[in-house]
Short mmCIF file of N, CA, C and O in Angstrom, two decimals:
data_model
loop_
_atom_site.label_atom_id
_atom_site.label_comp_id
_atom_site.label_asym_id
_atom_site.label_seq_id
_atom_site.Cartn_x
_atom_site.Cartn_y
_atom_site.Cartn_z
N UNK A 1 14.87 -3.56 2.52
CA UNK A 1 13.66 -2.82 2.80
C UNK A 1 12.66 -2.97 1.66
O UNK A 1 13.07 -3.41 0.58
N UNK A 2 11.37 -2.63 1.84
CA UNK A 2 10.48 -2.63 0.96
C UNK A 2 9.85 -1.12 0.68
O UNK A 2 10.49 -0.13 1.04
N UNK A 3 8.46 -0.99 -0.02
CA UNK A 3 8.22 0.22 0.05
C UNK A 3 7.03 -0.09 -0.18
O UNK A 3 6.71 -0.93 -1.02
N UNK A 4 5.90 0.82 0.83
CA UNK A 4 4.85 0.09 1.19
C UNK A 4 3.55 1.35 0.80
O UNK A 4 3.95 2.47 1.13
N UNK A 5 2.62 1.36 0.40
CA UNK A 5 1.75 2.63 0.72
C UNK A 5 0.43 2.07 0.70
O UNK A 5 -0.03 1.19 -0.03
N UNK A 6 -0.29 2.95 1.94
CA UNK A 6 -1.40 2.54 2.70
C UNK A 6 -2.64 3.09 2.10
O UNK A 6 -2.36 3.90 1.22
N UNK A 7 -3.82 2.94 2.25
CA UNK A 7 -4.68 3.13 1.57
C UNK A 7 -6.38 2.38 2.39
O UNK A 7 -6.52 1.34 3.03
N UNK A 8 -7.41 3.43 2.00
CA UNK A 8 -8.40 2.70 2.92
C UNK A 8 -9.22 3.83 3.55
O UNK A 8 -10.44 3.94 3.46
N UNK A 9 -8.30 4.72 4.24
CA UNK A 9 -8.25 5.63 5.65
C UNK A 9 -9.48 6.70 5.27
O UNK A 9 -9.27 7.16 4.15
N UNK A 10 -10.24 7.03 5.64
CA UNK A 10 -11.42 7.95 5.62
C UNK A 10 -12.17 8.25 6.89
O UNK A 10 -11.95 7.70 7.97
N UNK A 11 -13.21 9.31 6.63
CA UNK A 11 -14.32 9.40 7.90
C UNK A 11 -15.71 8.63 7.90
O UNK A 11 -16.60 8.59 7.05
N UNK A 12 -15.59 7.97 9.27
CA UNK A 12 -16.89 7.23 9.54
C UNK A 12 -17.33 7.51 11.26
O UNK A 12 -16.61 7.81 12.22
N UNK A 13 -18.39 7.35 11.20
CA UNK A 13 -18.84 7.90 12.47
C UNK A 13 -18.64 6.27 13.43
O UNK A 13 -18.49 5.16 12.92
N UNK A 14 -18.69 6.57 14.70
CA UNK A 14 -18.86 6.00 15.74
C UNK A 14 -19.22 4.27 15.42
O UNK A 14 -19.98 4.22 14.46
N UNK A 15 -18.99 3.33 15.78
CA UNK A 15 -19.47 1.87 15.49
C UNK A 15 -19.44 1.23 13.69
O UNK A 15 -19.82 0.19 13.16
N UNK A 16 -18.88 2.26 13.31
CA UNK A 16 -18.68 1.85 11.84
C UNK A 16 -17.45 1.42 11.79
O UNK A 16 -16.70 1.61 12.75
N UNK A 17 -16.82 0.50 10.19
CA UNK A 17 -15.96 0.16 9.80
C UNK A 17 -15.25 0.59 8.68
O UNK A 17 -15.51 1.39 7.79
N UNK A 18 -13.95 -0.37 9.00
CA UNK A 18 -12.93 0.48 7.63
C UNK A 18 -12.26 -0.33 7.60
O UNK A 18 -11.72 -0.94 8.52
N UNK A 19 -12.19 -0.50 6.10
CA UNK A 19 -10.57 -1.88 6.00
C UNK A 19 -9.45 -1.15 5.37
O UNK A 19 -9.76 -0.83 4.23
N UNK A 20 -8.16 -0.73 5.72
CA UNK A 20 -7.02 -0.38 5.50
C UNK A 20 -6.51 -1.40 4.75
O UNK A 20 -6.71 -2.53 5.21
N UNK A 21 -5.88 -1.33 3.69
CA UNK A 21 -4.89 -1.69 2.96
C UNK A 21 -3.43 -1.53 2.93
O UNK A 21 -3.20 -0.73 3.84
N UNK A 22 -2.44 -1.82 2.43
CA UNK A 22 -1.11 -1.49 2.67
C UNK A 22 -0.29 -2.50 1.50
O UNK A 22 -0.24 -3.69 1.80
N UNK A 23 0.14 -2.21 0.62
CA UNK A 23 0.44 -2.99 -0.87
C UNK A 23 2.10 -2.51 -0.34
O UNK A 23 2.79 -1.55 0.02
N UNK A 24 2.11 -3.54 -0.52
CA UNK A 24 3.85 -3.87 -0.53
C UNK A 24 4.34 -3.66 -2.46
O UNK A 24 4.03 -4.50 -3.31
N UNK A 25 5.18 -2.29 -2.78
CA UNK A 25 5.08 -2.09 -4.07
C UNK A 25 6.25 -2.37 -4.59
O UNK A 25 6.29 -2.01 -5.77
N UNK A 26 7.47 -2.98 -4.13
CA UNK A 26 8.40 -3.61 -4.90
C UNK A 26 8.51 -4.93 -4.31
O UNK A 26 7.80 -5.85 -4.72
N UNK A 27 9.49 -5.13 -3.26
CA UNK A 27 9.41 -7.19 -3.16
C UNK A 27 8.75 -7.33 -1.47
O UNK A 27 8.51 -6.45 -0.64
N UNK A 28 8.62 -8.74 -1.43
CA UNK A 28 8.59 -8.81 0.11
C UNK A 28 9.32 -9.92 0.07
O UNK A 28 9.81 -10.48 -0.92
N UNK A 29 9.39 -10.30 1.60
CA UNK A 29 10.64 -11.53 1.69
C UNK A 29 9.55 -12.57 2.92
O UNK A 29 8.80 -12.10 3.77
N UNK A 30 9.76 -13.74 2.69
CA UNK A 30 9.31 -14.62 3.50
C UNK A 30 9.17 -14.31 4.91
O UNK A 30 8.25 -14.57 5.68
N UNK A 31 10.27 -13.71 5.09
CA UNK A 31 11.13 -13.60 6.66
C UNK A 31 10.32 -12.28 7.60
O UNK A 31 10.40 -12.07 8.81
N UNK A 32 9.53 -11.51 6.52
CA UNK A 32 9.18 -10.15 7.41
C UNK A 32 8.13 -10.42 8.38
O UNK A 32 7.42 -11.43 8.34
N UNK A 33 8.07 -9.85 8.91
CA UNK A 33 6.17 -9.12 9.60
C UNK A 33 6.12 -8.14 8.91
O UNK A 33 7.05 -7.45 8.51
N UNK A 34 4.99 -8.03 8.74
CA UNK A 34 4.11 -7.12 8.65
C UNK A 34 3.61 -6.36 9.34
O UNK A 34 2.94 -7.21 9.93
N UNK A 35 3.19 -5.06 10.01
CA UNK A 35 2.15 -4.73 11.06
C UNK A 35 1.66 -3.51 11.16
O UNK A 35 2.33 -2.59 10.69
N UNK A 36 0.81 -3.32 11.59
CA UNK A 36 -0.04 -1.79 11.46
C UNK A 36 0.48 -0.88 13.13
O UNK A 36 0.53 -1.26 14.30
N UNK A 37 0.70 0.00 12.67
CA UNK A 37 0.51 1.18 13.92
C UNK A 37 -0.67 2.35 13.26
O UNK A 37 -1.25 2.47 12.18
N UNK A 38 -0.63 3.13 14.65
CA UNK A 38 -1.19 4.49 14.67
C UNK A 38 -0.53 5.45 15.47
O UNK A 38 0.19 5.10 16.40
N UNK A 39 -0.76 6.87 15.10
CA UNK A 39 -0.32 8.10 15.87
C UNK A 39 -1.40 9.23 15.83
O UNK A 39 -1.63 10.06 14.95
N UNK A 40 -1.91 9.05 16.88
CA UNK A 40 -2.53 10.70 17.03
C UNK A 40 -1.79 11.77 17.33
O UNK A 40 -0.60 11.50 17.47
N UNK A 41 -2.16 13.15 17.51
CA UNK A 41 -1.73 14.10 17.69
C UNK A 41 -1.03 14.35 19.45
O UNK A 41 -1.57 14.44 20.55
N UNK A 42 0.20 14.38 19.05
CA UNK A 42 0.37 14.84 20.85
C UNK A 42 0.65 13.12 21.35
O UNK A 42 0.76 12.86 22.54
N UNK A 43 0.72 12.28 20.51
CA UNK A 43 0.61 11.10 21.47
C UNK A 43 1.51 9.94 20.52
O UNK A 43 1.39 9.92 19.30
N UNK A 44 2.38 9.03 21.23
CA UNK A 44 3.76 8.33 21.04
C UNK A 44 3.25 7.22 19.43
O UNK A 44 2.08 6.88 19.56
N UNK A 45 3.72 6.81 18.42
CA UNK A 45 3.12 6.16 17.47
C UNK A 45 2.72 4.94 18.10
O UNK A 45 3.70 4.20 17.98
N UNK A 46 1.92 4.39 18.64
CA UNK A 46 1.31 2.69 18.96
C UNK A 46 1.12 1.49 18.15
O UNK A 46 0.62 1.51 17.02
N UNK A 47 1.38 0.81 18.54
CA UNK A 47 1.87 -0.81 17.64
C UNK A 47 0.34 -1.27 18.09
O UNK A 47 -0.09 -1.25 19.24
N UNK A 48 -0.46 -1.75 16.77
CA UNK A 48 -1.52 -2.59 16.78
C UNK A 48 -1.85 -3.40 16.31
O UNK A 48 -3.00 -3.85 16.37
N UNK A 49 -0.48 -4.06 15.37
CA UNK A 49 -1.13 -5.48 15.29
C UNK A 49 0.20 -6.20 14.26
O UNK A 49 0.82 -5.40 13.55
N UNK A 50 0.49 -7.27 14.23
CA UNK A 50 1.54 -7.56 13.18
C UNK A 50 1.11 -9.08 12.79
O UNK A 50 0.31 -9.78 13.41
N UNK A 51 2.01 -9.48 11.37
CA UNK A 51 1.33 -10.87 11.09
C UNK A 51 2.27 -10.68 10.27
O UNK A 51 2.58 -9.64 9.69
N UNK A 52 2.94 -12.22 10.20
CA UNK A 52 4.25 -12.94 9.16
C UNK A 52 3.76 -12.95 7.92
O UNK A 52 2.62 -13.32 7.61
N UNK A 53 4.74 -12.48 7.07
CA UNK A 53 4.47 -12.70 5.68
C UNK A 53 4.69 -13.71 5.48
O UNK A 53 4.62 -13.87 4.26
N UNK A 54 5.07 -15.09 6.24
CA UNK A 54 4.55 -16.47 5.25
C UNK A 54 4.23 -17.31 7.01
O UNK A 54 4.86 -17.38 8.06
N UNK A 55 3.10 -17.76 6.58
CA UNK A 55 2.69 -18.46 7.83
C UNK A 55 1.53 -17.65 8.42
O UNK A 55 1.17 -16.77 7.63
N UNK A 56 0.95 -17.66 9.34
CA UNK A 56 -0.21 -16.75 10.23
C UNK A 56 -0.10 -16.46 11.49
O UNK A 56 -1.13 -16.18 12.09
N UNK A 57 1.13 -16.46 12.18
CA UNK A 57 1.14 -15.75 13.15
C UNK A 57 0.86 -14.90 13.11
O UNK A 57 1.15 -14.27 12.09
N UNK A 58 0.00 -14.18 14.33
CA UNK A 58 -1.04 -12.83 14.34
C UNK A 58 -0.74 -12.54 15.80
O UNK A 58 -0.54 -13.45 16.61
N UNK A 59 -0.71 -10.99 16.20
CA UNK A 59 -0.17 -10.34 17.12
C UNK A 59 -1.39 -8.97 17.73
O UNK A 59 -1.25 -7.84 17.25
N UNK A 60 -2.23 -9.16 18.50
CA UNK A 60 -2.62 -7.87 18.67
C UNK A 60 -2.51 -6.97 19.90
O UNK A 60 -2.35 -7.31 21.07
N UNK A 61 -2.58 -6.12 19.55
CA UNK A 61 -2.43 -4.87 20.88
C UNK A 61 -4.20 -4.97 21.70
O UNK A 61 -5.37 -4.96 21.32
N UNK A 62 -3.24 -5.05 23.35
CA UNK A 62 -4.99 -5.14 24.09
C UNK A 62 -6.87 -4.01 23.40
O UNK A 62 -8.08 -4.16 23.25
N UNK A 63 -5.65 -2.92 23.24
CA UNK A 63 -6.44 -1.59 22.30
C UNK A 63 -7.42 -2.01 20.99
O UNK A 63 -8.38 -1.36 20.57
N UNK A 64 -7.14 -2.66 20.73
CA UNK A 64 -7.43 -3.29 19.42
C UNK A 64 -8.34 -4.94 19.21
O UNK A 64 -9.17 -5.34 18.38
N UNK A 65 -7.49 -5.72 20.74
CA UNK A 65 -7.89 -6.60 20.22
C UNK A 65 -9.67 -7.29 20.65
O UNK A 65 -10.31 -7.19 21.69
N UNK A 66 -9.94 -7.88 19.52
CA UNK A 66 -11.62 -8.14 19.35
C UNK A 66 -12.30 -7.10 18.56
O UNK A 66 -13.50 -7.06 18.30
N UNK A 67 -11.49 -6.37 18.27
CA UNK A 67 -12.09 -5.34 17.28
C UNK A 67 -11.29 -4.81 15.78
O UNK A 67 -11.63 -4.00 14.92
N UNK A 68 -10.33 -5.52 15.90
CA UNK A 68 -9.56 -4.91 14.30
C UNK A 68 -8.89 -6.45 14.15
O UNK A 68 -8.39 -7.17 15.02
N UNK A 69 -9.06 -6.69 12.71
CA UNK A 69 -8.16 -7.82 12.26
C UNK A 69 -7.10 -7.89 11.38
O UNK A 69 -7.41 -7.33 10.32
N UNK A 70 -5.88 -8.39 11.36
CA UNK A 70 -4.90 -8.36 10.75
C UNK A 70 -4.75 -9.56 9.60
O UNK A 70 -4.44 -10.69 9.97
N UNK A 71 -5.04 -9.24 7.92
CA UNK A 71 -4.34 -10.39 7.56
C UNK A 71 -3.93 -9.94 5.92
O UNK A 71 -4.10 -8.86 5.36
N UNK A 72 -3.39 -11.03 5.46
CA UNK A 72 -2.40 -10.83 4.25
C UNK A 72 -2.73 -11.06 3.03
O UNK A 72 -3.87 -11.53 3.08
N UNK A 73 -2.32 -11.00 1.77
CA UNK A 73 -2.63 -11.79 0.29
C UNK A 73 -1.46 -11.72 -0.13
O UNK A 73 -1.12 -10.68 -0.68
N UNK A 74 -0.41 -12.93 0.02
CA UNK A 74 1.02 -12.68 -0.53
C UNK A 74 0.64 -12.62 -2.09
O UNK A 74 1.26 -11.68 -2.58
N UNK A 75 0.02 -13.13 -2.83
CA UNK A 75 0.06 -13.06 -4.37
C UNK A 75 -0.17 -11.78 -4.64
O UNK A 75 0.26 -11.47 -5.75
N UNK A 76 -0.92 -10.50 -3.77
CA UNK A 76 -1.46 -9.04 -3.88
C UNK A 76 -0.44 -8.29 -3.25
O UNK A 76 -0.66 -7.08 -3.14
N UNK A 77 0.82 -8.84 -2.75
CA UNK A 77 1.85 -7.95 -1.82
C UNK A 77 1.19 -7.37 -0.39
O UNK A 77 1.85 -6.75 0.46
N UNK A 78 -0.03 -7.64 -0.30
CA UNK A 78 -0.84 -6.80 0.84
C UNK A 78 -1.34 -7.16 2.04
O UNK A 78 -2.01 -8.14 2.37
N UNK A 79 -0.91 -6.18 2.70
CA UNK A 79 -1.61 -6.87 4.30
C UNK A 79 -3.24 -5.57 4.25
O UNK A 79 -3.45 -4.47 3.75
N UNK A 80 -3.75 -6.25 4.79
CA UNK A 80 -5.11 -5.20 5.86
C UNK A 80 -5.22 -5.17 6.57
O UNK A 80 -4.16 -5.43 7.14
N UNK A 81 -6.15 -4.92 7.38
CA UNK A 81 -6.68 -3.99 8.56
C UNK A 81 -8.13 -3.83 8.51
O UNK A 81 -8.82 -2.84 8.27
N UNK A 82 -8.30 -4.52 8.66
CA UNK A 82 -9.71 -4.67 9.24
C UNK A 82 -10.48 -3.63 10.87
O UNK A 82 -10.14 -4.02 11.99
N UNK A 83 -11.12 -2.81 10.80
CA UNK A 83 -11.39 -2.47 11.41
C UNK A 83 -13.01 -2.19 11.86
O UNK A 83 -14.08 -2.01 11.27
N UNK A 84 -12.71 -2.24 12.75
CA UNK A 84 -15.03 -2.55 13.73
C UNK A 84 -14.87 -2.02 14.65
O UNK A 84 -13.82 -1.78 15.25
N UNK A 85 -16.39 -1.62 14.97
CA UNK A 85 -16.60 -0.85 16.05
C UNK A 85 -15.54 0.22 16.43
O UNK A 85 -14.83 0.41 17.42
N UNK A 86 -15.67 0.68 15.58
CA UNK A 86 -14.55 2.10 15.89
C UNK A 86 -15.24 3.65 16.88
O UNK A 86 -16.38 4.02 17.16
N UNK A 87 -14.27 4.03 17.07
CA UNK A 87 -14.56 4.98 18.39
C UNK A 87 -13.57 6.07 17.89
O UNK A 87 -12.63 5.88 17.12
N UNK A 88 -13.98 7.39 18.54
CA UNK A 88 -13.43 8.32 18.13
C UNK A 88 -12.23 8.26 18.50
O UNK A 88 -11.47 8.59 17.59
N UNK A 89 -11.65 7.94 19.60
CA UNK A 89 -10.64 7.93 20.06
C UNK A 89 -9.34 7.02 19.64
O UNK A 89 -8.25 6.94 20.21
N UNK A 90 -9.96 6.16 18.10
CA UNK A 90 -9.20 5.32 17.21
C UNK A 90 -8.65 6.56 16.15
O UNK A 90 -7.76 6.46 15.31
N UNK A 91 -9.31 7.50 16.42
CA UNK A 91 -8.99 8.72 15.20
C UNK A 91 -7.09 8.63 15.13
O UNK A 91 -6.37 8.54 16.12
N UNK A 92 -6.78 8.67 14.22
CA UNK A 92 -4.99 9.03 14.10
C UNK A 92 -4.75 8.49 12.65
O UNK A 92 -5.58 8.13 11.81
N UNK A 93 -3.47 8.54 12.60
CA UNK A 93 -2.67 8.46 11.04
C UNK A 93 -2.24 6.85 11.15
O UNK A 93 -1.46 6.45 12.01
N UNK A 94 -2.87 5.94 10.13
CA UNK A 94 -1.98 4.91 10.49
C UNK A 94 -1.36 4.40 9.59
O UNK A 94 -1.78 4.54 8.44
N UNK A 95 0.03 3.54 9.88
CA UNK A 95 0.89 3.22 9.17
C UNK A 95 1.42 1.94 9.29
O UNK A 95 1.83 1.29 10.26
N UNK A 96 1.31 1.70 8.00
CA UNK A 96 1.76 -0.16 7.83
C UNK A 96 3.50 0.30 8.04
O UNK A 96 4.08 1.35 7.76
N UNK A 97 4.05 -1.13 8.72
CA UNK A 97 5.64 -1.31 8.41
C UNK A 97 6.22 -2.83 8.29
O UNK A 97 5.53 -3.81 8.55
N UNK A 98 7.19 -2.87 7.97
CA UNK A 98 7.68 -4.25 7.90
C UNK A 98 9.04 -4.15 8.79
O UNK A 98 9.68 -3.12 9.04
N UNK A 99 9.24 -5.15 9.11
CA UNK A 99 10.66 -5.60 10.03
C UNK A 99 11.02 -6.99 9.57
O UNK A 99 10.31 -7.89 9.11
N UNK A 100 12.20 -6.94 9.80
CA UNK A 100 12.46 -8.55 9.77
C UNK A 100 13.25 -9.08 11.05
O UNK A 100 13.82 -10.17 11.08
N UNK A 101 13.22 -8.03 12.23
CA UNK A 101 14.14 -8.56 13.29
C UNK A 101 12.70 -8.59 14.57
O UNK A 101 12.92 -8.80 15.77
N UNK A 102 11.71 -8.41 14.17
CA UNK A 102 10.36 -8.08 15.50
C UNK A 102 10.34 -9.66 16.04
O UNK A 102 10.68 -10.63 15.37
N UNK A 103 9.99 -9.67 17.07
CA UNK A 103 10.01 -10.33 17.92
C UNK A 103 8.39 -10.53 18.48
O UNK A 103 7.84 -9.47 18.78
N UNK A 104 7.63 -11.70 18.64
CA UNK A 104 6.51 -11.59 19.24
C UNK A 104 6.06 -11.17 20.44
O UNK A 104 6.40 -11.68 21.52
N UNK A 105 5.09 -10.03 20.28
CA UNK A 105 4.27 -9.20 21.80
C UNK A 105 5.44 -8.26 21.71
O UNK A 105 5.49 -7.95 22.90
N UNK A 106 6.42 -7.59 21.15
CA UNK A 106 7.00 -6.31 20.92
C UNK A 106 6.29 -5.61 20.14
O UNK A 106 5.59 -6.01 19.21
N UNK A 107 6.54 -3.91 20.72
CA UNK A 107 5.95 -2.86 20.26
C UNK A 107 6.31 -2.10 19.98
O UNK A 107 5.63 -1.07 20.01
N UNK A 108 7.65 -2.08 19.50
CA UNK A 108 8.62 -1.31 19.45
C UNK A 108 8.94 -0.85 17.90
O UNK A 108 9.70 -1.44 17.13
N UNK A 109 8.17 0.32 17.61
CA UNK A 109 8.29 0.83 16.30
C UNK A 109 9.64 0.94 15.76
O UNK A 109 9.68 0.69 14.55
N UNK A 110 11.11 1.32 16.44
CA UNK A 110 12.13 0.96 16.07
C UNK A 110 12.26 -0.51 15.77
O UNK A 110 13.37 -0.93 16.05
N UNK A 111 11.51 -1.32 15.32
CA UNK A 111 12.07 -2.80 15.24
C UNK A 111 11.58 -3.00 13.74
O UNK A 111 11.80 -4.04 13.12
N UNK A 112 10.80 -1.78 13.15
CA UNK A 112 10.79 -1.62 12.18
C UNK A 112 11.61 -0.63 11.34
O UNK A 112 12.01 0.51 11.60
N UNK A 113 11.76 -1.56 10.04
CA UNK A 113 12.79 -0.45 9.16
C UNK A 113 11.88 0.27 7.83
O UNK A 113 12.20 1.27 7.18
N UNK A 114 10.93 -0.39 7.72
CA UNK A 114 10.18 -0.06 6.21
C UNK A 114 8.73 0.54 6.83
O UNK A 114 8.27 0.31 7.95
N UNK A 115 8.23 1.30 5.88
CA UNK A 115 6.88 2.50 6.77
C UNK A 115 6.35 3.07 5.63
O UNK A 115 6.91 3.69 4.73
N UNK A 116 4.98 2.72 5.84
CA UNK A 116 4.29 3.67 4.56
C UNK A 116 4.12 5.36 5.19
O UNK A 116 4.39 5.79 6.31
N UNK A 117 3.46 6.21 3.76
CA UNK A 117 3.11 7.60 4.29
C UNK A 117 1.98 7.57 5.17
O UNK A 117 1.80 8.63 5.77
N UNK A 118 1.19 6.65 5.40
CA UNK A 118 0.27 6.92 6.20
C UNK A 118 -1.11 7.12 5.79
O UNK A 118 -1.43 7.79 4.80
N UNK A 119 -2.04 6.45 6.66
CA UNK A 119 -3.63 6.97 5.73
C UNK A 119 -4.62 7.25 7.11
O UNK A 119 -5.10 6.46 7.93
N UNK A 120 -4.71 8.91 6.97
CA UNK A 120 -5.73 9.34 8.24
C UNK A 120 -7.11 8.54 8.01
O UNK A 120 -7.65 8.25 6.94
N UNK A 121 -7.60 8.21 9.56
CA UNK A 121 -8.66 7.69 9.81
C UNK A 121 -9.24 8.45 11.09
O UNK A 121 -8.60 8.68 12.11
N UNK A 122 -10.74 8.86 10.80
CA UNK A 122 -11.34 10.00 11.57
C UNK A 122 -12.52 9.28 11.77
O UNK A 122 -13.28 9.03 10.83
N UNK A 123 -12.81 8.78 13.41
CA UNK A 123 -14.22 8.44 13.74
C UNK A 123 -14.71 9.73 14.30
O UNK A 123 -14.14 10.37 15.18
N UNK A 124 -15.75 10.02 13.75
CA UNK A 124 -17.02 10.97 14.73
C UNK A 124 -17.75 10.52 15.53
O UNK A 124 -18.46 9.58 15.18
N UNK A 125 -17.80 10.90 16.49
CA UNK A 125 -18.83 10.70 17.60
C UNK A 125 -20.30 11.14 17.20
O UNK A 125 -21.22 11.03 18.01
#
């Protein structure tokens, strides 16, 4: 496992942006993904996007995709999150994780073992 903490997450209104961070703070391994979820209140955690820590396979959720980008700096330990055109309804807690058993177009937050604390992100309408 690794140990990861997220960073970025703030309030912006409607059609604005935000780039999330997520620093991988002891090792990473060739072999992982990487990938971002979210959880709002009342509602199941959602898988939005993942990308290999060596190589560029990139994965996005329909929710997301054309509007948030996923990518890495292995020399910085860090993946981002790129995010545009945001909508209130992107509002929730989100959280980087790593796996090393995910499988491509799975969404399955159990397929991850490593999880940051999380960094709220609040669009206003």
């Amino acid at each position: 496992q690794v140990q990861l903490v997220e960073s970025g997450g703030g309030l912006v209104q409607a059609g604005g942006s935000l780039k999330l961070s997520c620093a991988a703070s002891t090792r990473t391994f060739s072999s992982y993904t990487m990938a971002w979820f979210r959880q709002a209140p009342g509602m199941e955690r959602e898988f939005l996007s993942g990308i290999k820590w060596s190589g560029s396979d990139t994965y996005y959720a329909n929710s997301v995709k054309g509007r948030f980008t996923i990518s890495r700096d292995t020399a910085k330990n860090t993946v981002y999150l790129q995010m545009n055109s945001l909508k209130p309804e992107d509002t929730a807690v989100y959280y980087c994780a790593a796996s090393t058993v995910w499988r491509y177009g799975s969404t399955r937050a159990t397929d991850f073992s490593s999880w940051g604390q999380g960094t709220q992100v609040t669009v206003s309408s």
